[in-house]
Amino acid sequence: MNQAGEARRDPDPVDDASSALPGQIVVGADGSQASDLAVRWASETAAQRHRALRIVHGYNSAAARAVRRVHDAVRPPVVDVVRRRGAEVLAAAREQALRIDPSLPVETELSEVGAARVLIERSAAADLTVLGASGNGSTLTHLGSTLLSVVAHGHGHVVVVRGAVPGRPAHRHGPVVVGLDGSRCSEAAAAAAFAEADARGAPLVAIHTWHDLRTHWFAGMPEMIEDPPIAEAADAQLRTWLSGWSEKYPGVRVTRRIYLAGPDLHLIHWSQSAQLIVVGSRGRGGFHGLLLGSKSNIVVQRAHCPVLVAHAT
């Protein structure tokens, strides 16, 4: 309510033709528990960074219309029901966001083109695009087609949020952890990781693996590189990748970690104490085919904390 005691009127969702403004944080909402987590994370982040929040719900009007003739004779028109449900989802998400910060600028958008398509389009101008994932990282999680499409084909920075592991609190004060391999997309991940660490006042952990195989964990090979020249060369390479970013963000404290292999497994392990994992959308070496190949896809599916996927421009 405002100071006069009048209830705040929830504005109607904006139409499909609208686009995200630069600097907005965009979040997808569908009324699920995973969606609620994403809205909360996006709202808190928008409030902390003084950004506007845009909550998006998309539905496939073509699919809904395909069944109209069957149902409309005996039930309310399918498209009307779907649209009304979408409006209710947006109203509830908006209310949730304003409970976190009543002064937060919040827009809602109800789109007929489908959730994945509209979120991919909005991500082109967004500061962050946020989606929720079911599961808590304890087991392999099946991610929905919308989430996978946006993560793979979105623009800029896409964040996948999931809840804390039962019995283990969320690490809001842990480090930001980034996996680097020297590729162009790895550079995008480094840029995002330093910016996030700086904005959060968090330390940064940068990891690099000599190769991307996992077999060493099963064959009894060491976790760290035991050959000193190779270890020194790998650390020197990581220093080189980080040097320019450390100069740009002198206040970010950086810790380097070099491992023999298994980049996805190390990132998952770090996610148990990190507040954010950052990866590039594609790469080579330790992060080849990220979000398209099995090794990197599992990071998004099994991480215990939010994962930011940085797409190279």
mmCIF file with all atom_site columns, C-alpha atoms in Angstrom, residues 44-224:
data_model
loop_
_atom_site.group_PDB
_atom_site.id
_atom_site.type_symbol
_atom_site.label_atom_id
_atom_site.label_alt_id
_atom_site.label_comp_id
_atom_site.label_asym_id
_atom_site.label_entity_id
_atom_site.label_seq_id
_atom_site.pdbx_PDB_ins_code
_atom_site.Cartn_x
_atom_site.Cartn_y
_atom_site.Cartn_z
_atom_site.occupancy
_atom_site.B_iso_or_equiv
_atom_site.pdbx_formal_charge
_atom_site.auth_seq_id
_atom_site.auth_comp_id
_atom_site.auth_asym_id
_atom_site.auth_atom_id
_atom_site.pdbx_PDB_model_num
ATOM 1   C CA . GLU A 1 44  ? 17.635  -9.104  -5.083  1.00 0.00 ? 44  GLU A CA 1
ATOM 2   C CA . THR A 1 45  ? 20.300  -8.550  -7.722  1.00 0.00 ? 45  THR A CA 1
ATOM 3   C CA . ALA A 1 46  ? 18.332  -5.768  -9.423  1.00 0.00 ? 46  ALA A CA 1
ATOM 4   C CA . ALA A 1 47  ? 17.761  -4.032  -6.090  1.00 0.00 ? 47  ALA A CA 1
ATOM 5   C CA . GLN A 1 48  ? 21.426  -4.263  -5.109  1.00 0.00 ? 48  GLN A CA 1
ATOM 6   C CA . ARG A 1 49  ? 22.584  -2.915  -8.479  1.00 0.00 ? 49  ARG A CA 1
ATOM 7   C CA . HIS A 1 50  ? 19.854  -0.315  -8.924  1.00 0.00 ? 50  HIS A CA 1
ATOM 8   C CA . ARG A 1 51  ? 18.573  -1.945  -12.092 1.00 0.00 ? 51  ARG A CA 1
ATOM 9   C CA . ALA A 1 52  ? 15.040  -2.241  -13.411 1.00 0.00 ? 52  ALA A CA 1
ATOM 10  C CA . LEU A 1 53  ? 13.513  -5.721  -13.433 1.00 0.00 ? 53  LEU A CA 1
ATOM 11  C CA . ARG A 1 54  ? 11.551  -7.171  -16.329 1.00 0.00 ? 54  ARG A CA 1
ATOM 12  C CA . ILE A 1 55  ? 9.532   -10.332 -15.641 1.00 0.00 ? 55  ILE A CA 1
ATOM 13  C CA . VAL A 1 56  ? 8.625   -12.315 -18.753 1.00 0.00 ? 56  VAL A CA 1
ATOM 14  C CA . HIS A 1 57  ? 6.100   -15.085 -19.321 1.00 0.00 ? 57  HIS A CA 1
ATOM 15  C CA . GLY A 1 58  ? 5.768   -16.613 -22.771 1.00 0.00 ? 58  GLY A CA 1
ATOM 16  C CA . TYR A 1 59  ? 3.162   -19.021 -24.093 1.00 0.00 ? 59  TYR A CA 1
ATOM 17  C CA . ASN A 1 60  ? 2.770   -20.627 -27.484 1.00 0.00 ? 60  ASN A CA 1
ATOM 18  C CA . SER A 1 61  ? -0.424  -19.100 -28.836 1.00 0.00 ? 61  SER A CA 1
ATOM 19  C CA . ALA A 1 62  ? -0.231  -21.130 -32.039 1.00 0.00 ? 62  ALA A CA 1
ATOM 20  C CA . ALA A 1 63  ? -0.324  -24.388 -30.074 1.00 0.00 ? 63  ALA A CA 1
ATOM 21  C CA . ALA A 1 64  ? -3.167  -23.120 -27.931 1.00 0.00 ? 64  ALA A CA 1
ATOM 22  C CA . ARG A 1 65  ? -5.190  -22.092 -30.981 1.00 0.00 ? 65  ARG A CA 1
ATOM 23  C CA . ALA A 1 66  ? -4.651  -25.518 -32.535 1.00 0.00 ? 66  ALA A CA 1
ATOM 24  C CA . VAL A 1 67  ? -6.998  -27.055 -29.982 1.00 0.00 ? 67  VAL A CA 1
ATOM 25  C CA . ARG A 1 68  ? -9.559  -24.239 -29.857 1.00 0.00 ? 68  ARG A CA 1
ATOM 26  C CA . ARG A 1 69  ? -12.116 -25.855 -32.119 1.00 0.00 ? 69  ARG A CA 1
ATOM 27  C CA . VAL A 1 70  ? -12.231 -28.975 -29.952 1.00 0.00 ? 70  VAL A CA 1
ATOM 28  C CA . HIS A 1 71  ? -12.607 -27.253 -26.609 1.00 0.00 ? 71  HIS A CA 1
ATOM 29  C CA . ASP A 1 72  ? -14.198 -23.861 -27.202 1.00 0.00 ? 72  ASP A CA 1
ATOM 30  C CA . ALA A 1 73  ? -17.665 -25.308 -27.643 1.00 0.00 ? 73  ALA A CA 1
ATOM 31  C CA . VAL A 1 74  ? -17.778 -26.647 -24.091 1.00 0.00 ? 74  VAL A CA 1
ATOM 32  C CA . ARG A 1 75  ? -15.070 -24.731 -22.233 1.00 0.00 ? 75  ARG A CA 1
ATOM 33  C CA . PRO A 1 76  ? -13.714 -21.187 -22.094 1.00 0.00 ? 76  PRO A CA 1
ATOM 34  C CA . PRO A 1 77  ? -11.518 -20.458 -25.123 1.00 0.00 ? 77  PRO A CA 1
ATOM 35  C CA . VAL A 1 78  ? -8.148  -22.112 -24.646 1.00 0.00 ? 78  VAL A CA 1
ATOM 36  C CA . VAL A 1 79  ? -6.157  -19.049 -25.661 1.00 0.00 ? 79  VAL A CA 1
ATOM 37  C CA . ASP A 1 80  ? -8.059  -16.903 -23.148 1.00 0.00 ? 80  ASP A CA 1
ATOM 38  C CA . VAL A 1 81  ? -7.387  -19.405 -20.363 1.00 0.00 ? 81  VAL A CA 1
ATOM 39  C CA . VAL A 1 82  ? -3.686  -19.627 -21.197 1.00 0.00 ? 82  VAL A CA 1
ATOM 40  C CA . ARG A 1 83  ? -3.324  -15.869 -21.393 1.00 0.00 ? 83  ARG A CA 1
ATOM 41  C CA . ARG A 1 84  ? -5.205  -15.331 -18.130 1.00 0.00 ? 84  ARG A CA 1
ATOM 42  C CA . ARG A 1 85  ? -2.976  -17.888 -16.426 1.00 0.00 ? 85  ARG A CA 1
ATOM 43  C CA . GLY A 1 86  ? 0.088   -16.086 -17.741 1.00 0.00 ? 86  GLY A CA 1
ATOM 44  C CA . ALA A 1 87  ? -1.169  -12.772 -16.407 1.00 0.00 ? 87  ALA A CA 1
ATOM 45  C CA . GLU A 1 88  ? -1.721  -14.364 -12.983 1.00 0.00 ? 88  GLU A CA 1
ATOM 46  C CA . VAL A 1 89  ? 1.819   -15.750 -12.993 1.00 0.00 ? 89  VAL A CA 1
ATOM 47  C CA . LEU A 1 90  ? 3.230   -12.321 -13.819 1.00 0.00 ? 90  LEU A CA 1
ATOM 48  C CA . ALA A 1 91  ? 1.149   -10.584 -11.153 1.00 0.00 ? 91  ALA A CA 1
ATOM 49  C CA . ALA A 1 92  ? 2.342   -13.032 -8.484  1.00 0.00 ? 92  ALA A CA 1
ATOM 50  C CA . ALA A 1 93  ? 5.983   -12.687 -9.598  1.00 0.00 ? 93  ALA A CA 1
ATOM 51  C CA . ARG A 1 94  ? 5.720   -8.902  -9.566  1.00 0.00 ? 94  ARG A CA 1
ATOM 52  C CA . GLU A 1 95  ? 4.286   -8.994  -6.056  1.00 0.00 ? 95  GLU A CA 1
ATOM 53  C CA . GLN A 1 96  ? 7.167   -11.233 -4.977  1.00 0.00 ? 96  GLN A CA 1
ATOM 54  C CA . ALA A 1 97  ? 9.712   -8.810  -6.445  1.00 0.00 ? 97  ALA A CA 1
ATOM 55  C CA . LEU A 1 98  ? 8.140   -5.801  -4.714  1.00 0.00 ? 98  LEU A CA 1
ATOM 56  C CA . ARG A 1 99  ? 8.166   -7.600  -1.369  1.00 0.00 ? 99  ARG A CA 1
ATOM 57  C CA . ILE A 1 100 ? 11.945  -7.735  -1.706  1.00 0.00 ? 100 ILE A CA 1
ATOM 58  C CA . ASP A 1 101 ? 12.178  -4.029  -2.570  1.00 0.00 ? 101 ASP A CA 1
ATOM 59  C CA . PRO A 1 102 ? 8.993   -1.917  -2.824  1.00 0.00 ? 102 PRO A CA 1
ATOM 60  C CA . SER A 1 103 ? 10.910  0.758   -4.755  1.00 0.00 ? 103 SER A CA 1
ATOM 61  C CA . LEU A 1 104 ? 12.174  -1.660  -7.412  1.00 0.00 ? 104 LEU A CA 1
ATOM 62  C CA . PRO A 1 105 ? 11.126  -0.646  -10.952 1.00 0.00 ? 105 PRO A CA 1
ATOM 63  C CA . VAL A 1 106 ? 9.291   -3.718  -12.262 1.00 0.00 ? 106 VAL A CA 1
ATOM 64  C CA . GLU A 1 107 ? 7.824   -4.348  -15.712 1.00 0.00 ? 107 GLU A CA 1
ATOM 65  C CA . THR A 1 108 ? 6.001   -7.478  -16.807 1.00 0.00 ? 108 THR A CA 1
ATOM 66  C CA . GLU A 1 109 ? 5.634   -8.919  -20.281 1.00 0.00 ? 109 GLU A CA 1
ATOM 67  C CA . LEU A 1 110 ? 3.179   -11.514 -21.532 1.00 0.00 ? 110 LEU A CA 1
ATOM 68  C CA . SER A 1 111 ? 4.320   -12.868 -24.895 1.00 0.00 ? 111 SER A CA 1
ATOM 69  C CA . GLU A 1 112 ? 2.517   -15.070 -27.413 1.00 0.00 ? 112 GLU A CA 1
ATOM 70  C CA . VAL A 1 113 ? 5.704   -16.235 -29.159 1.00 0.00 ? 113 VAL A CA 1
ATOM 71  C CA . GLY A 1 114 ? 6.817   -18.758 -26.520 1.00 0.00 ? 114 GLY A CA 1
ATOM 72  C CA . ALA A 1 115 ? 9.097   -18.483 -23.507 1.00 0.00 ? 115 ALA A CA 1
ATOM 73  C CA . ALA A 1 116 ? 12.391  -19.509 -25.109 1.00 0.00 ? 116 ALA A CA 1
ATOM 74  C CA . ARG A 1 117 ? 12.080  -17.211 -28.085 1.00 0.00 ? 117 ARG A CA 1
ATOM 75  C CA . VAL A 1 118 ? 11.079  -14.114 -26.139 1.00 0.00 ? 118 VAL A CA 1
ATOM 76  C CA . LEU A 1 119 ? 13.785  -14.619 -23.494 1.00 0.00 ? 119 LEU A CA 1
ATOM 77  C CA . ILE A 1 120 ? 16.447  -15.092 -26.170 1.00 0.00 ? 120 ILE A CA 1
ATOM 78  C CA . GLU A 1 121 ? 15.273  -11.890 -27.850 1.00 0.00 ? 121 GLU A CA 1
ATOM 79  C CA . ARG A 1 122 ? 15.215  -9.921  -24.597 1.00 0.00 ? 122 ARG A CA 1
ATOM 80  C CA . SER A 1 123 ? 18.657  -11.200 -23.587 1.00 0.00 ? 123 SER A CA 1
ATOM 81  C CA . ALA A 1 124 ? 20.225  -9.173  -26.421 1.00 0.00 ? 124 ALA A CA 1
ATOM 82  C CA . ALA A 1 125 ? 19.769  -5.948  -24.450 1.00 0.00 ? 125 ALA A CA 1
ATOM 83  C CA . ALA A 1 126 ? 19.573  -7.261  -20.884 1.00 0.00 ? 126 ALA A CA 1
ATOM 84  C CA . ASP A 1 127 ? 22.272  -6.885  -18.247 1.00 0.00 ? 127 ASP A CA 1
ATOM 85  C CA . LEU A 1 128 ? 21.412  -10.397 -17.033 1.00 0.00 ? 128 LEU A CA 1
ATOM 86  C CA . THR A 1 129 ? 18.832  -12.943 -18.155 1.00 0.00 ? 129 THR A CA 1
ATOM 87  C CA . VAL A 1 130 ? 17.769  -15.227 -15.304 1.00 0.00 ? 130 VAL A CA 1
ATOM 88  C CA . LEU A 1 131 ? 16.009  -18.613 -15.294 1.00 0.00 ? 131 LEU A CA 1
ATOM 89  C CA . GLY A 1 132 ? 15.274  -21.133 -12.574 1.00 0.00 ? 132 GLY A CA 1
ATOM 90  C CA . ALA A 1 133 ? 16.189  -24.828 -12.616 1.00 0.00 ? 133 ALA A CA 1
ATOM 91  C CA . SER A 1 134 ? 14.600  -27.607 -10.606 1.00 0.00 ? 134 SER A CA 1
ATOM 92  C CA . GLY A 1 135 ? 16.764  -29.779 -8.375  1.00 0.00 ? 135 GLY A CA 1
ATOM 93  C CA . ASN A 1 136 ? 19.552  -28.792 -6.038  1.00 0.00 ? 136 ASN A CA 1
ATOM 94  C CA . GLY A 1 137 ? 22.683  -30.182 -7.662  1.00 0.00 ? 137 GLY A CA 1
ATOM 95  C CA . SER A 1 138 ? 22.743  -33.394 -5.648  1.00 0.00 ? 138 SER A CA 1
ATOM 96  C CA . THR A 1 139 ? 21.741  -35.488 -8.660  1.00 0.00 ? 139 THR A CA 1
ATOM 97  C CA . LEU A 1 140 ? 21.740  -35.068 -12.412 1.00 0.00 ? 140 LEU A CA 1
ATOM 98  C CA . THR A 1 141 ? 18.867  -32.714 -13.162 1.00 0.00 ? 141 THR A CA 1
ATOM 99  C CA . HIS A 1 142 ? 16.802  -32.860 -16.335 1.00 0.00 ? 142 HIS A CA 1
ATOM 100 C CA . LEU A 1 143 ? 16.612  -29.289 -17.592 1.00 0.00 ? 143 LEU A CA 1
ATOM 101 C CA . GLY A 1 144 ? 13.620  -28.183 -19.625 1.00 0.00 ? 144 GLY A CA 1
ATOM 102 C CA . SER A 1 145 ? 13.814  -27.277 -23.296 1.00 0.00 ? 145 SER A CA 1
ATOM 103 C CA . THR A 1 146 ? 13.168  -23.595 -22.610 1.00 0.00 ? 146 THR A CA 1
ATOM 104 C CA . LEU A 1 147 ? 16.078  -23.316 -20.202 1.00 0.00 ? 147 LEU A CA 1
ATOM 105 C CA . LEU A 1 148 ? 18.457  -25.240 -22.452 1.00 0.00 ? 148 LEU A CA 1
ATOM 106 C CA . SER A 1 149 ? 17.471  -23.144 -25.475 1.00 0.00 ? 149 SER A CA 1
ATOM 107 C CA . VAL A 1 150 ? 18.022  -19.844 -23.684 1.00 0.00 ? 150 VAL A CA 1
ATOM 108 C CA . VAL A 1 151 ? 21.319  -20.956 -22.156 1.00 0.00 ? 151 VAL A CA 1
ATOM 109 C CA . ALA A 1 152 ? 22.608  -22.206 -25.503 1.00 0.00 ? 152 ALA A CA 1
ATOM 110 C CA . HIS A 1 153 ? 21.287  -19.461 -27.773 1.00 0.00 ? 153 HIS A CA 1
ATOM 111 C CA . GLY A 1 154 ? 20.847  -16.437 -25.526 1.00 0.00 ? 154 GLY A CA 1
ATOM 112 C CA . HIS A 1 155 ? 22.977  -13.303 -25.656 1.00 0.00 ? 155 HIS A CA 1
ATOM 113 C CA . GLY A 1 156 ? 25.164  -11.698 -23.025 1.00 0.00 ? 156 GLY A CA 1
ATOM 114 C CA . HIS A 1 157 ? 24.981  -13.219 -19.554 1.00 0.00 ? 157 HIS A CA 1
ATOM 115 C CA . VAL A 1 158 ? 22.444  -15.935 -18.749 1.00 0.00 ? 158 VAL A CA 1
ATOM 116 C CA . VAL A 1 159 ? 22.119  -17.081 -15.126 1.00 0.00 ? 159 VAL A CA 1
ATOM 117 C CA . VAL A 1 160 ? 20.649  -20.433 -14.085 1.00 0.00 ? 160 VAL A CA 1
ATOM 118 C CA . VAL A 1 161 ? 19.437  -20.371 -10.461 1.00 0.00 ? 161 VAL A CA 1
ATOM 119 C CA . ARG A 1 162 ? 18.566  -23.310 -8.241  1.00 0.00 ? 162 ARG A CA 1
ATOM 120 C CA . GLY A 1 163 ? 17.948  -23.769 -4.543  1.00 0.00 ? 163 GLY A CA 1
ATOM 121 C CA . ALA A 1 164 ? 20.449  -24.630 -1.848  1.00 0.00 ? 164 ALA A CA 1
ATOM 122 C CA . VAL A 1 165 ? 21.295  -28.248 -1.103  1.00 0.00 ? 165 VAL A CA 1
ATOM 123 C CA . PRO A 1 166 ? 19.233  -29.597 1.842   1.00 0.00 ? 166 PRO A CA 1
ATOM 124 C CA . GLY A 1 167 ? 21.264  -29.290 5.032   1.00 0.00 ? 167 GLY A CA 1
ATOM 125 C CA . ARG A 1 168 ? 23.703  -26.842 3.439   1.00 0.00 ? 168 ARG A CA 1
ATOM 126 C CA . PRO A 1 169 ? 22.914  -23.101 3.428   1.00 0.00 ? 169 PRO A CA 1
ATOM 127 C CA . ALA A 1 170 ? 23.316  -20.971 0.316   1.00 0.00 ? 170 ALA A CA 1
ATOM 128 C CA . HIS A 1 171 ? 26.790  -19.436 0.201   1.00 0.00 ? 171 HIS A CA 1
ATOM 129 C CA . ARG A 1 172 ? 25.957  -15.797 -0.382  1.00 0.00 ? 172 ARG A CA 1
ATOM 130 C CA . HIS A 1 173 ? 29.415  -14.762 0.762   1.00 0.00 ? 173 HIS A CA 1
ATOM 131 C CA . GLY A 1 174 ? 31.481  -17.397 -1.023  1.00 0.00 ? 174 GLY A CA 1
ATOM 132 C CA . PRO A 1 175 ? 33.792  -16.701 -3.947  1.00 0.00 ? 175 PRO A CA 1
ATOM 133 C CA . VAL A 1 176 ? 32.948  -16.230 -7.589  1.00 0.00 ? 176 VAL A CA 1
ATOM 134 C CA . VAL A 1 177 ? 34.554  -19.146 -9.458  1.00 0.00 ? 177 VAL A CA 1
ATOM 135 C CA . VAL A 1 178 ? 35.425  -19.086 -13.161 1.00 0.00 ? 178 VAL A CA 1
ATOM 136 C CA . GLY A 1 179 ? 36.774  -21.790 -15.459 1.00 0.00 ? 179 GLY A CA 1
ATOM 137 C CA . LEU A 1 180 ? 39.277  -20.558 -18.055 1.00 0.00 ? 180 LEU A CA 1
ATOM 138 C CA . ASP A 1 181 ? 40.902  -22.164 -21.083 1.00 0.00 ? 181 ASP A CA 1
ATOM 139 C CA . GLY A 1 182 ? 42.220  -19.239 -23.113 1.00 0.00 ? 182 GLY A CA 1
ATOM 140 C CA . SER A 1 183 ? 39.544  -19.245 -25.834 1.00 0.00 ? 183 SER A CA 1
ATOM 141 C CA . ARG A 1 184 ? 37.564  -16.203 -26.953 1.00 0.00 ? 184 ARG A CA 1
ATOM 142 C CA . CYS A 1 185 ? 34.580  -17.415 -24.961 1.00 0.00 ? 185 CYS A CA 1
ATOM 143 C CA . SER A 1 186 ? 36.848  -17.972 -21.991 1.00 0.00 ? 186 SER A CA 1
ATOM 144 C CA . GLU A 1 187 ? 37.734  -14.291 -22.255 1.00 0.00 ? 187 GLU A CA 1
ATOM 145 C CA . ALA A 1 188 ? 34.025  -13.478 -22.049 1.00 0.00 ? 188 ALA A CA 1
ATOM 146 C CA . ALA A 1 189 ? 33.794  -15.643 -18.920 1.00 0.00 ? 189 ALA A CA 1
ATOM 147 C CA . ALA A 1 190 ? 36.757  -13.831 -17.348 1.00 0.00 ? 190 ALA A CA 1
ATOM 148 C CA . ALA A 1 191 ? 35.178  -10.445 -18.073 1.00 0.00 ? 191 ALA A CA 1
ATOM 149 C CA . ALA A 1 192 ? 31.883  -11.540 -16.504 1.00 0.00 ? 192 ALA A CA 1
ATOM 150 C CA . ALA A 1 193 ? 33.570  -13.149 -13.501 1.00 0.00 ? 193 ALA A CA 1
ATOM 151 C CA . PHE A 1 194 ? 35.651  -10.083 -12.635 1.00 0.00 ? 194 PHE A CA 1
ATOM 152 C CA . ALA A 1 195 ? 32.646  -7.793  -13.051 1.00 0.00 ? 195 ALA A CA 1
ATOM 153 C CA . GLU A 1 196 ? 30.519  -10.019 -10.816 1.00 0.00 ? 196 GLU A CA 1
ATOM 154 C CA . ALA A 1 197 ? 33.215  -10.369 -8.170  1.00 0.00 ? 197 ALA A CA 1
ATOM 155 C CA . ASP A 1 198 ? 33.715  -6.600  -8.151  1.00 0.00 ? 198 ASP A CA 1
ATOM 156 C CA . ALA A 1 199 ? 29.974  -5.897  -7.888  1.00 0.00 ? 199 ALA A CA 1
ATOM 157 C CA . ARG A 1 200 ? 29.594  -8.422  -5.056  1.00 0.00 ? 200 ARG A CA 1
ATOM 158 C CA . GLY A 1 201 ? 32.764  -7.489  -3.193  1.00 0.00 ? 201 GLY A CA 1
ATOM 159 C CA . ALA A 1 202 ? 33.708  -11.165 -3.474  1.00 0.00 ? 202 ALA A CA 1
ATOM 160 C CA . PRO A 1 203 ? 37.041  -12.922 -4.032  1.00 0.00 ? 203 PRO A CA 1
ATOM 161 C CA . LEU A 1 204 ? 37.570  -14.640 -7.364  1.00 0.00 ? 204 LEU A CA 1
ATOM 162 C CA . VAL A 1 205 ? 38.842  -18.181 -7.894  1.00 0.00 ? 205 VAL A CA 1
ATOM 163 C CA . ALA A 1 206 ? 40.125  -18.886 -11.412 1.00 0.00 ? 206 ALA A CA 1
ATOM 164 C CA . ILE A 1 207 ? 40.650  -22.524 -12.335 1.00 0.00 ? 207 ILE A CA 1
ATOM 165 C CA . HIS A 1 208 ? 42.364  -24.135 -15.304 1.00 0.00 ? 208 HIS A CA 1
ATOM 166 C CA . THR A 1 209 ? 42.936  -27.791 -16.128 1.00 0.00 ? 209 THR A CA 1
ATOM 167 C CA . TRP A 1 210 ? 45.793  -29.169 -18.189 1.00 0.00 ? 210 TRP A CA 1
ATOM 168 C CA . HIS A 1 211 ? 43.347  -31.332 -20.157 1.00 0.00 ? 211 HIS A CA 1
ATOM 169 C CA . ASP A 1 212 ? 39.639  -32.125 -20.058 1.00 0.00 ? 212 ASP A CA 1
ATOM 170 C CA . LEU A 1 213 ? 39.677  -35.875 -19.400 1.00 0.00 ? 213 LEU A CA 1
ATOM 171 C CA . ARG A 1 214 ? 38.029  -37.358 -16.321 1.00 0.00 ? 214 ARG A CA 1
ATOM 172 C CA . THR A 1 215 ? 39.734  -40.745 -16.363 1.00 0.00 ? 215 THR A CA 1
ATOM 173 C CA . HIS A 1 216 ? 42.403  -39.712 -13.878 1.00 0.00 ? 216 HIS A CA 1
ATOM 174 C CA . TRP A 1 217 ? 39.822  -39.792 -11.060 1.00 0.00 ? 217 TRP A CA 1
ATOM 175 C CA . PHE A 1 218 ? 39.133  -43.437 -11.798 1.00 0.00 ? 218 PHE A CA 1
ATOM 176 C CA . ALA A 1 219 ? 42.634  -44.557 -12.744 1.00 0.00 ? 219 ALA A CA 1
ATOM 177 C CA . GLY A 1 220 ? 44.267  -43.325 -9.545  1.00 0.00 ? 220 GLY A CA 1
ATOM 178 C CA . MET A 1 221 ? 46.126  -40.464 -11.191 1.00 0.00 ? 221 MET A CA 1
ATOM 179 C CA . PRO A 1 222 ? 46.779  -37.350 -9.056  1.00 0.00 ? 222 PRO A CA 1
ATOM 180 C CA . GLU A 1 223 ? 44.373  -34.439 -8.914  1.00 0.00 ? 223 GLU A CA 1
ATOM 181 C CA . MET A 1 224 ? 47.132  -31.832 -9.221  1.00 0.00 ? 224 MET A CA 1
#
